[in-house]
Coordinates of C-alpha atoms and ligand atoms in Angstrom, one line a residue:
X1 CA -6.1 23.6 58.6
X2 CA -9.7 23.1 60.0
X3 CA -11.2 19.7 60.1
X4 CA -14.1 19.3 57.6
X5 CA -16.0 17.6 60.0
X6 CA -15.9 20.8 62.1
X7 CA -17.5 22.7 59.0
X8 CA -20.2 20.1 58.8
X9 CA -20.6 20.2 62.7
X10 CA -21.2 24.0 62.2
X11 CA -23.6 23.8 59.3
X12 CA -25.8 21.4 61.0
X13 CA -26.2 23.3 64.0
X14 CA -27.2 26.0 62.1
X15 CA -29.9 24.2 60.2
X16 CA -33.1 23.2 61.3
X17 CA -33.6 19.4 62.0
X18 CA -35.2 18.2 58.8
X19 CA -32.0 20.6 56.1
X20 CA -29.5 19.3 59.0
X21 CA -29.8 15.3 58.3
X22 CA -29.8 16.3 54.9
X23 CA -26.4 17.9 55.1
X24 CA -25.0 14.9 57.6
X25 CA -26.0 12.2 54.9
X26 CA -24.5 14.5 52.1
X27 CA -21.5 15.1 54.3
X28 CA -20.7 11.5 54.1
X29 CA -19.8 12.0 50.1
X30 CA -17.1 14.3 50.6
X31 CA -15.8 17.8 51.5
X32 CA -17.8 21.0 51.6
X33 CA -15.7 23.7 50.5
X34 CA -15.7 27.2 52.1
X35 CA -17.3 28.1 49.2
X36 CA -20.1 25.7 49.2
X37 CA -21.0 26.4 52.8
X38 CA -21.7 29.7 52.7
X39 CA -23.9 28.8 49.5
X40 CA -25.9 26.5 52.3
X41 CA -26.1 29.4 54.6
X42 CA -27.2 32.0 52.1
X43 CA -29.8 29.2 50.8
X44 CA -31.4 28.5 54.6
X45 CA -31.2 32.4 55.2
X46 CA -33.2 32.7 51.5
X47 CA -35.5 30.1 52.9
X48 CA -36.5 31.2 56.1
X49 CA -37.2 35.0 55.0
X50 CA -38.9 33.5 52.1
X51 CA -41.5 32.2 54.3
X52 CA -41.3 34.1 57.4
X53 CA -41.3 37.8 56.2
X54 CA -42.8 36.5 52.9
X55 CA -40.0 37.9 50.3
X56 CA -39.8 37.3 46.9
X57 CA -36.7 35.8 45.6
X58 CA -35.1 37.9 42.9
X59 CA -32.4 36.4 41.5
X60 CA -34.0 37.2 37.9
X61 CA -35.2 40.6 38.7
X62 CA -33.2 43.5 38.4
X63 CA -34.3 47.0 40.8
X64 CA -36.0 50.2 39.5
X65 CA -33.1 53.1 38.4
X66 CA -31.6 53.9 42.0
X67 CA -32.8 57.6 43.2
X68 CA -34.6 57.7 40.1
X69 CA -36.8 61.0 41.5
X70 CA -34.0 62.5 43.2
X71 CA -31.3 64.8 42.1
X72 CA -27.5 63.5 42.3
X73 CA -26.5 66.1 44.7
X74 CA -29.3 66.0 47.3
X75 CA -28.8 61.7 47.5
X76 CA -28.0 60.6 50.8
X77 CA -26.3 57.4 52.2
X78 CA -26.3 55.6 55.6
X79 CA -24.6 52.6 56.8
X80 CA -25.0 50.5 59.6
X81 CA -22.8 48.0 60.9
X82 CA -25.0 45.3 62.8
X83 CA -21.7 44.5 65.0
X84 CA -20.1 43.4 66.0
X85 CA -21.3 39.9 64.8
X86 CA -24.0 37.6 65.6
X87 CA -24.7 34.4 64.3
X88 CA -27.6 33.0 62.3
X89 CA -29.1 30.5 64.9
X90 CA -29.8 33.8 67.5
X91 CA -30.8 36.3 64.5
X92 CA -32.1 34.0 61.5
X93 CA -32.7 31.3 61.7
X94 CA -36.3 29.9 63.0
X95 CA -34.8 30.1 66.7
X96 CA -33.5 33.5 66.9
X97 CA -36.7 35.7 65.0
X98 CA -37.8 36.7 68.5
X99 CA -34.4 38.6 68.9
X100 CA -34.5 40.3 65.5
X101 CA -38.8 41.5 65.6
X102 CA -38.0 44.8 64.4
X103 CA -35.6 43.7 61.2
X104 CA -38.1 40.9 60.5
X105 CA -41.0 43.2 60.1
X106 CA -40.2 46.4 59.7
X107 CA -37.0 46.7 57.7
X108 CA -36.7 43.3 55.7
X109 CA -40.0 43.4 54.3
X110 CA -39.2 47.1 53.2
X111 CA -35.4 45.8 51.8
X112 CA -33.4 44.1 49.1
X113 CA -31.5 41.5 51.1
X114 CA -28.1 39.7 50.2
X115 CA -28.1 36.4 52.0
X116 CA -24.5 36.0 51.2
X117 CA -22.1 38.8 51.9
X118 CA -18.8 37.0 52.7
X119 CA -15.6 38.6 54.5
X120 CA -13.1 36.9 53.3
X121 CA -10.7 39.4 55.7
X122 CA -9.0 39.5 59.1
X123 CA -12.3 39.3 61.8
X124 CA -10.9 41.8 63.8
X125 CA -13.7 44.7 64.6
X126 CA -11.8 48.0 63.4
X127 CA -9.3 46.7 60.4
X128 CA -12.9 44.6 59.0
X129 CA -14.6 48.0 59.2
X130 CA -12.3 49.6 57.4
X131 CA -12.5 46.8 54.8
X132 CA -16.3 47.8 54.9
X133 CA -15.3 51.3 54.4
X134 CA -12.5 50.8 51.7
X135 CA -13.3 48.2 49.9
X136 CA -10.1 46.4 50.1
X137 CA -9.1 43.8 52.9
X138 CA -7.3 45.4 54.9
X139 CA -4.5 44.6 56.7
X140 CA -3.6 47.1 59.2
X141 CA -3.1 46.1 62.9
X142 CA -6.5 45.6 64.2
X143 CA -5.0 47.2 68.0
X144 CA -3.2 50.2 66.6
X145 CA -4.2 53.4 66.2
X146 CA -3.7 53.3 62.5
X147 CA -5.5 54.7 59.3
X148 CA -6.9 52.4 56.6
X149 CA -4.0 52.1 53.7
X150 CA -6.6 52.6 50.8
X151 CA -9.2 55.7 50.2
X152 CA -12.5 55.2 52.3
X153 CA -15.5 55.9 50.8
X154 CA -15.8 59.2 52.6
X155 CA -12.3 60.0 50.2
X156 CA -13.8 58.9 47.5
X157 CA -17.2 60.6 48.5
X158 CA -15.7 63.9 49.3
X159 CA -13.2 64.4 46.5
X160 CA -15.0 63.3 43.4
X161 CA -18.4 65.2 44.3
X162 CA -16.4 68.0 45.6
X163 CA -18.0 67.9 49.3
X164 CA -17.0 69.8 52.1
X165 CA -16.0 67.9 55.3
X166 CA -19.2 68.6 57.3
X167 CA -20.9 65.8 54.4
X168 CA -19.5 62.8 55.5
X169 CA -19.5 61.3 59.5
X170 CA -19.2 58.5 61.1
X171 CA -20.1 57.5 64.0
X172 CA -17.8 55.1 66.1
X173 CA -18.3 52.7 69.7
X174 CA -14.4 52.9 70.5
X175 CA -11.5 54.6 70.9
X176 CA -9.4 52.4 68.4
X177 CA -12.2 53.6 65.8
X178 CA -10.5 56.9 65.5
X179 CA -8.5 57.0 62.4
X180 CA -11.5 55.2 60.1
X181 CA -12.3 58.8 58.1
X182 CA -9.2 58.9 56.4
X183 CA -6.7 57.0 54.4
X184 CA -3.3 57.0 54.2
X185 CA -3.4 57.2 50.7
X186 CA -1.0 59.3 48.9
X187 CA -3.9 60.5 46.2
X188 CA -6.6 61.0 49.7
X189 CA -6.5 61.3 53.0
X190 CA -5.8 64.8 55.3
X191 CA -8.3 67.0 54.8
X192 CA -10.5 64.8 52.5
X193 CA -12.0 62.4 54.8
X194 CA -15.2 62.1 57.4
X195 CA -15.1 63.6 60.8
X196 CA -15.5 60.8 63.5
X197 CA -17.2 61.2 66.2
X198 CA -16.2 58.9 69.2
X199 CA -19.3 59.1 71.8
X200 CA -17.3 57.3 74.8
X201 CA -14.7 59.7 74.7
X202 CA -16.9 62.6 73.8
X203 CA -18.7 61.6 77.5
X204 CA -15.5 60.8 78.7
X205 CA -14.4 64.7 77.8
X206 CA -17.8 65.9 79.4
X207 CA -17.8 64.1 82.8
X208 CA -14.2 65.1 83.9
X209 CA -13.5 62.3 86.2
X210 CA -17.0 61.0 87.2
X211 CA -16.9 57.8 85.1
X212 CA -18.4 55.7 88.1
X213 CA -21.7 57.4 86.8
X214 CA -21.8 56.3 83.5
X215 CA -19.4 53.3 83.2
X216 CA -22.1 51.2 81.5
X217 CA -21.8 53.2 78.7
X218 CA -17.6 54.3 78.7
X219 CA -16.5 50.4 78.2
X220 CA -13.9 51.3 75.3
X221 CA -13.6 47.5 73.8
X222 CA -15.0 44.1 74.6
X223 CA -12.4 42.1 73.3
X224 CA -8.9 43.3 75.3
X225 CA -10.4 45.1 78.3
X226 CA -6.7 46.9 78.8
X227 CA -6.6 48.2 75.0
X228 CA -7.2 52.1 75.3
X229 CA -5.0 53.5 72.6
X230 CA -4.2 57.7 73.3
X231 CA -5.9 59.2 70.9
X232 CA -5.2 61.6 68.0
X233 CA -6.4 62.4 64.3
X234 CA -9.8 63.8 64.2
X235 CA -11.8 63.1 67.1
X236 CA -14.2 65.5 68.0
X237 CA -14.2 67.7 70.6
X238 CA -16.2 69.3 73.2
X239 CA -16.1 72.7 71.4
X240 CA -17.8 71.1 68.4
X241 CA -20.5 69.1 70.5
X242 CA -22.1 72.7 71.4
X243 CA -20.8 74.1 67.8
X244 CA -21.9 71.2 65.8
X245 CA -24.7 68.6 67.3
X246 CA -26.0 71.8 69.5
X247 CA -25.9 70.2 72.7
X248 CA -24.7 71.9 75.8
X249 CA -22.4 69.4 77.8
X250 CA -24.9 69.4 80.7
X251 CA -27.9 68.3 78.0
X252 CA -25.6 65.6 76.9
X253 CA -24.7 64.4 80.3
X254 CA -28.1 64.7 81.5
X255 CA -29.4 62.2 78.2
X256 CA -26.2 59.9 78.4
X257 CA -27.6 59.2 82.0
X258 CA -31.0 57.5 80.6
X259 CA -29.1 55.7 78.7
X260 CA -28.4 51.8 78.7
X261 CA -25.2 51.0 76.1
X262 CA -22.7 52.5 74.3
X263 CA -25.0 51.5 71.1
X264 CA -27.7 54.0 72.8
X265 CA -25.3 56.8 73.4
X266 CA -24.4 56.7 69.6
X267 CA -27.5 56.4 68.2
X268 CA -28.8 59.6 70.0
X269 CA -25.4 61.7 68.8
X270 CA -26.7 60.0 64.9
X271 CA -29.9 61.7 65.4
X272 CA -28.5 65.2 66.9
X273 CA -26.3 65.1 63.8
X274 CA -28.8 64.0 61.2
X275 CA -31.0 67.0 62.5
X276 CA -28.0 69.5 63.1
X277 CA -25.6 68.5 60.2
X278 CA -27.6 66.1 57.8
X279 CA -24.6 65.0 56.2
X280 CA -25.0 62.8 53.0
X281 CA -22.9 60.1 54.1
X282 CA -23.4 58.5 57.3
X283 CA -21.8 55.7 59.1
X284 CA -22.6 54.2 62.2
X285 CA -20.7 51.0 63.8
X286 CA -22.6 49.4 66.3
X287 CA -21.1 47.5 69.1
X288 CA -23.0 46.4 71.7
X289 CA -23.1 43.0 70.4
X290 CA -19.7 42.5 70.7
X291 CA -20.5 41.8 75.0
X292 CA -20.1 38.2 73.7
X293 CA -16.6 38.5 74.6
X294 CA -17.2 38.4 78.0
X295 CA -19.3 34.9 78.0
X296 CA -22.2 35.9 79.2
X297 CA -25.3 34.7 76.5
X298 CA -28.4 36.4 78.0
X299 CA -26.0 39.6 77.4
X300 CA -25.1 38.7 73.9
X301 CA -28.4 38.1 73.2
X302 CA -29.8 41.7 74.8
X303 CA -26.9 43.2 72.7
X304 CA -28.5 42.0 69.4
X305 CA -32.3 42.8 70.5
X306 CA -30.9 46.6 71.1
X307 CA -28.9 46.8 67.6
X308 CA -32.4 45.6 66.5
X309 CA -34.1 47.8 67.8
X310 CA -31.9 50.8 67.0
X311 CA -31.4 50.0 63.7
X312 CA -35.1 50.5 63.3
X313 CA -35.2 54.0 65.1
X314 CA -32.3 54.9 63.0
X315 CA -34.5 54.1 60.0
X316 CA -37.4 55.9 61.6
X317 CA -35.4 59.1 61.6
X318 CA -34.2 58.7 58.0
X319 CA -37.7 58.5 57.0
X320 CA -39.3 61.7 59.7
X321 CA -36.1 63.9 58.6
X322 CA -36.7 66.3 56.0
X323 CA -33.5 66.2 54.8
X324 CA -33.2 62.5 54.4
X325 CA -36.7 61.4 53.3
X326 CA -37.3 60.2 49.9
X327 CA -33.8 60.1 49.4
X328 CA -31.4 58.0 51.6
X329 CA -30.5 54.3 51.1
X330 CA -29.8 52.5 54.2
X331 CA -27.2 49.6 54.5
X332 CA -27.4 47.0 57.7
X333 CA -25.0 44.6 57.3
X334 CA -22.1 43.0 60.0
X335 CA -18.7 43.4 60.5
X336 CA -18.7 39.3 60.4
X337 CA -20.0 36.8 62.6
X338 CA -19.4 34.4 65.3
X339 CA -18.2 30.9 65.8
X340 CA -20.1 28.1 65.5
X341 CA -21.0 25.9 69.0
X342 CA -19.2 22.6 67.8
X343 CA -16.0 23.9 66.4
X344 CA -13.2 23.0 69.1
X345 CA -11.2 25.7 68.0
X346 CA -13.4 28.6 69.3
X347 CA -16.1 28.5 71.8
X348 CA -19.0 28.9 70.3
X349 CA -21.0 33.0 70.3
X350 CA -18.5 34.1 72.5
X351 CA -15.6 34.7 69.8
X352 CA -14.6 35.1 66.1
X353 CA -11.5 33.3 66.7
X354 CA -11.6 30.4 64.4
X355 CA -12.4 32.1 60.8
X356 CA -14.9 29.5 59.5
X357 CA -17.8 29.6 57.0
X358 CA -20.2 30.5 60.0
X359 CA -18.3 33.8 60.8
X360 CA -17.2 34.7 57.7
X361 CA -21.0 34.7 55.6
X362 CA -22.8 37.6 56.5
X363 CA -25.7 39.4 54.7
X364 CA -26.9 42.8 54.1
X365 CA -29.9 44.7 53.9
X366 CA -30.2 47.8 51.5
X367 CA -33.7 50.1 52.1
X368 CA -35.1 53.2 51.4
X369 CA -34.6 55.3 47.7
X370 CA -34.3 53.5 44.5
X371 CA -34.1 50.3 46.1
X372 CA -36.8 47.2 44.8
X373 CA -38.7 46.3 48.6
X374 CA -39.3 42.8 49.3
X375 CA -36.9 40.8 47.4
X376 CA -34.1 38.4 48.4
X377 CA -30.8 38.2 46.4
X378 CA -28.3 35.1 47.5
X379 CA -26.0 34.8 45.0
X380 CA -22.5 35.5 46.5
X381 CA -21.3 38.9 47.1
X382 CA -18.5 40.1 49.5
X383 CA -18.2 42.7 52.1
X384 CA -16.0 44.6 49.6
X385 CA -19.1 45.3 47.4
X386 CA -20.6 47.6 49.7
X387 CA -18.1 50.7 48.0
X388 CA -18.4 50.7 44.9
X389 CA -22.2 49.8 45.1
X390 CA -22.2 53.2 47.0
X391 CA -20.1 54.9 44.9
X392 CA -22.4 53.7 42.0
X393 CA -25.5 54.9 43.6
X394 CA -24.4 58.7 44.8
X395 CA -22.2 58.9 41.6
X396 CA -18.6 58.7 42.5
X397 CA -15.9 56.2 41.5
X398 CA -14.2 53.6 44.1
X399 CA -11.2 53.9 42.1
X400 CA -8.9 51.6 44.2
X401 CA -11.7 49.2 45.9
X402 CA -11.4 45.2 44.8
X403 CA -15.2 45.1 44.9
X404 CA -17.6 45.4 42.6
X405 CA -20.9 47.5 42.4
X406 CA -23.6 44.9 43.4
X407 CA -25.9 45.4 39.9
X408 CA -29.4 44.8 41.6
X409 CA -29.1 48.2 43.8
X410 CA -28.0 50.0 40.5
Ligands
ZN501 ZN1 -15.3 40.9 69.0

């Protein structure tokens, strides 16, 4: 059991001076729950947006009919996950807006943002993104090459609307990543999930051997260096890189070598497919974040200045595409976050080891069609929303997710 004193050390680190000695006299009093934290979190996030990017708080208002101009069948969904994890005080709060420029000014100001989006799941990067993607806490080994237990979205997606396979993608930064698109699920999975596309191994597959040239971009995980699980299930392959994103192996090569991360790499195969495939429902994990692991902070914090600034070209395309313009809704939101600095059971940004309020209250930005611009909603939701609220808004059901649709994107 954690110390409360920890859970007050990590809130008022977070918090700028004058809300901090607020919390230390309070803390005095008594013990702040979980539950209560994350309310404090989700109430400086609400705060500092409110002044900084100038949103409204609408914790009265309710959002304008989702895709009210657009027919059911041509609605489109993307997600992001901003992962894998960064903390308030290097995104947020006052200190960390000069890593986050393009979210503070181009995206929030266009977005309905959830202060508090809380995972209360294992923080492990692929068993919490396929809580994302179920809407169940999963509980599957976070190293092994296994399948989520309860229908994804891309199931759910594919089987109610009747979709064919080329409508649902995702995008992943690892190896380990490879069985997300499809259940084990008696009532799903073969044949009814999303193709994933793996980028690493996809350049891994198209530089035979030379790895020394690109190994800035073929690091499979940051969190157990040795962890590179043989792959099977639906990866792509070479074949459908020409067949499918219409790239010639020496085109890709040739790209991958401008590039600078992993993160890069998968945002230019998201674009190729966007313009190639278009599919309806998107995914796209981010990673690059995750360098934490390795201790160094300048690296950490170039990690979340690129997801920022990828997450803004991705939005740029959704916008410039034919095909998605005028009727996508984008999602940003994290796996989870980090570890506080004063907590003695972790150390600090480099981990997600010690499961406190800090890493387990996240937020989550929805844009684009049918969505209200501007506003700010913090009452408490959890990362198992995000399904159903999907589901709600391209009209299928999330029959088996423990979530519920969050009613202001509806
Ligand atoms: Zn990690």
């Amino acid at each position: 059991m954690r110390s409360t004193r920890y859970i007050e050390s990590a809130m008022t680190s977070l918090l700028p001076p004058s809300i901090a000695s607020c919390f230390g006299r309070r803390s005095t009093r008594g013990v702040w729950s979980p539950q209560k934290l994350s309310r404090q979190f989700a109430l400086t996030r609400r705060d500092f947006l409110r002044t900084s990017a100038g949103l409204a708080l609408g914790s009265t208002l309710f959002g304008a009919r989702a895709f009210a101009d657009s027919p059911i069948r041509k609605r489109k969904a993307v997600v992001i996950t901003f992962g894998g994890g960064a903390r308030d005080q290097e995104t947020f709060a006052p200190e960390g807006q000069e890593n986050i420029p393009h979210l503070m000014h181009e995206l929030i100001p266009q977005s309905a943002f959830f202060t508090q989006v809380v995972n209360r799941g294992i923080l492990g990067h692929y068993v919490a993104t396929a809580s994302l993607a179920t809407g169940v806490y999963e509980t599957i080994n976070n190293f092994a090459s296994l399948p989520p237990e309860h229908p994804t979205v891309f199931e759910y997606f594919r089987k109610d609307l009747k979709r064919p396979s080329a409508d649902a993608w995702v995008v992943a930064p690892s190896n380990g990543f490879n069985r997300i698109g499809e259940s084990s699920h008696r009532s799903y999975g073969p044949g009814l999930g999303a193709g994933v596309i793996l980028p690493k191994h996809l350049l891994t597959a198209a530089i035979s051997g030379r790895r020394n040239d690109y190994a800035h971009l073929l690091r499979d995980n940051y969190e157990t260096p040795l962890y590179a699980p043989e792959l099977g299930g639906s990866e792509f392959e070479l074949m459908q890189m020409e067949r499918i994103l219409k790239l010639s192996v020496d085109d890709f090569k040739a790209h991958a070598r401008t590039l600078s991360s992993p993160d890069e790499l998968s945002v230019y195969v998201v674009r190729q497919l966007m313009r190639q495939v278009a599919p309806s429902l998107l995914w796209i994990t981010m990673h690059d974040i995750d360098v934490a692991h390795a201790g160094a902070y300048s690296l950490y914090i170039e990690g979340i200045r690129r997801t920022d600034r990828l997450c803004a070209e991705v939005w740029k395309t959704i916008q410039s595409e034919p095909e998605y313009a005028g009727k996508t809704t984008l999602f940003i939101l994290p796996d989870f976050g980090r570890d506080s600095d004063d907590d003695s059971g972790g150390n600090g940004f480099q981990h997600h080891r010690t499961g406190d309020a800090l890493s387990r209250t996240t937020w989550m930005m929805a844009l684009g069609a049918g969505v209200r611009q501007g506003v700010i909603f913090d009452r408490a939701t959890e990362s198992t929303d995000l399904v159903p609220t999907i589901g709600s808004m391209l009209d299928f059901s999330a029959s088996f997710a423990q979530g519920k649709p969050i009613q202001e994107l509806l």
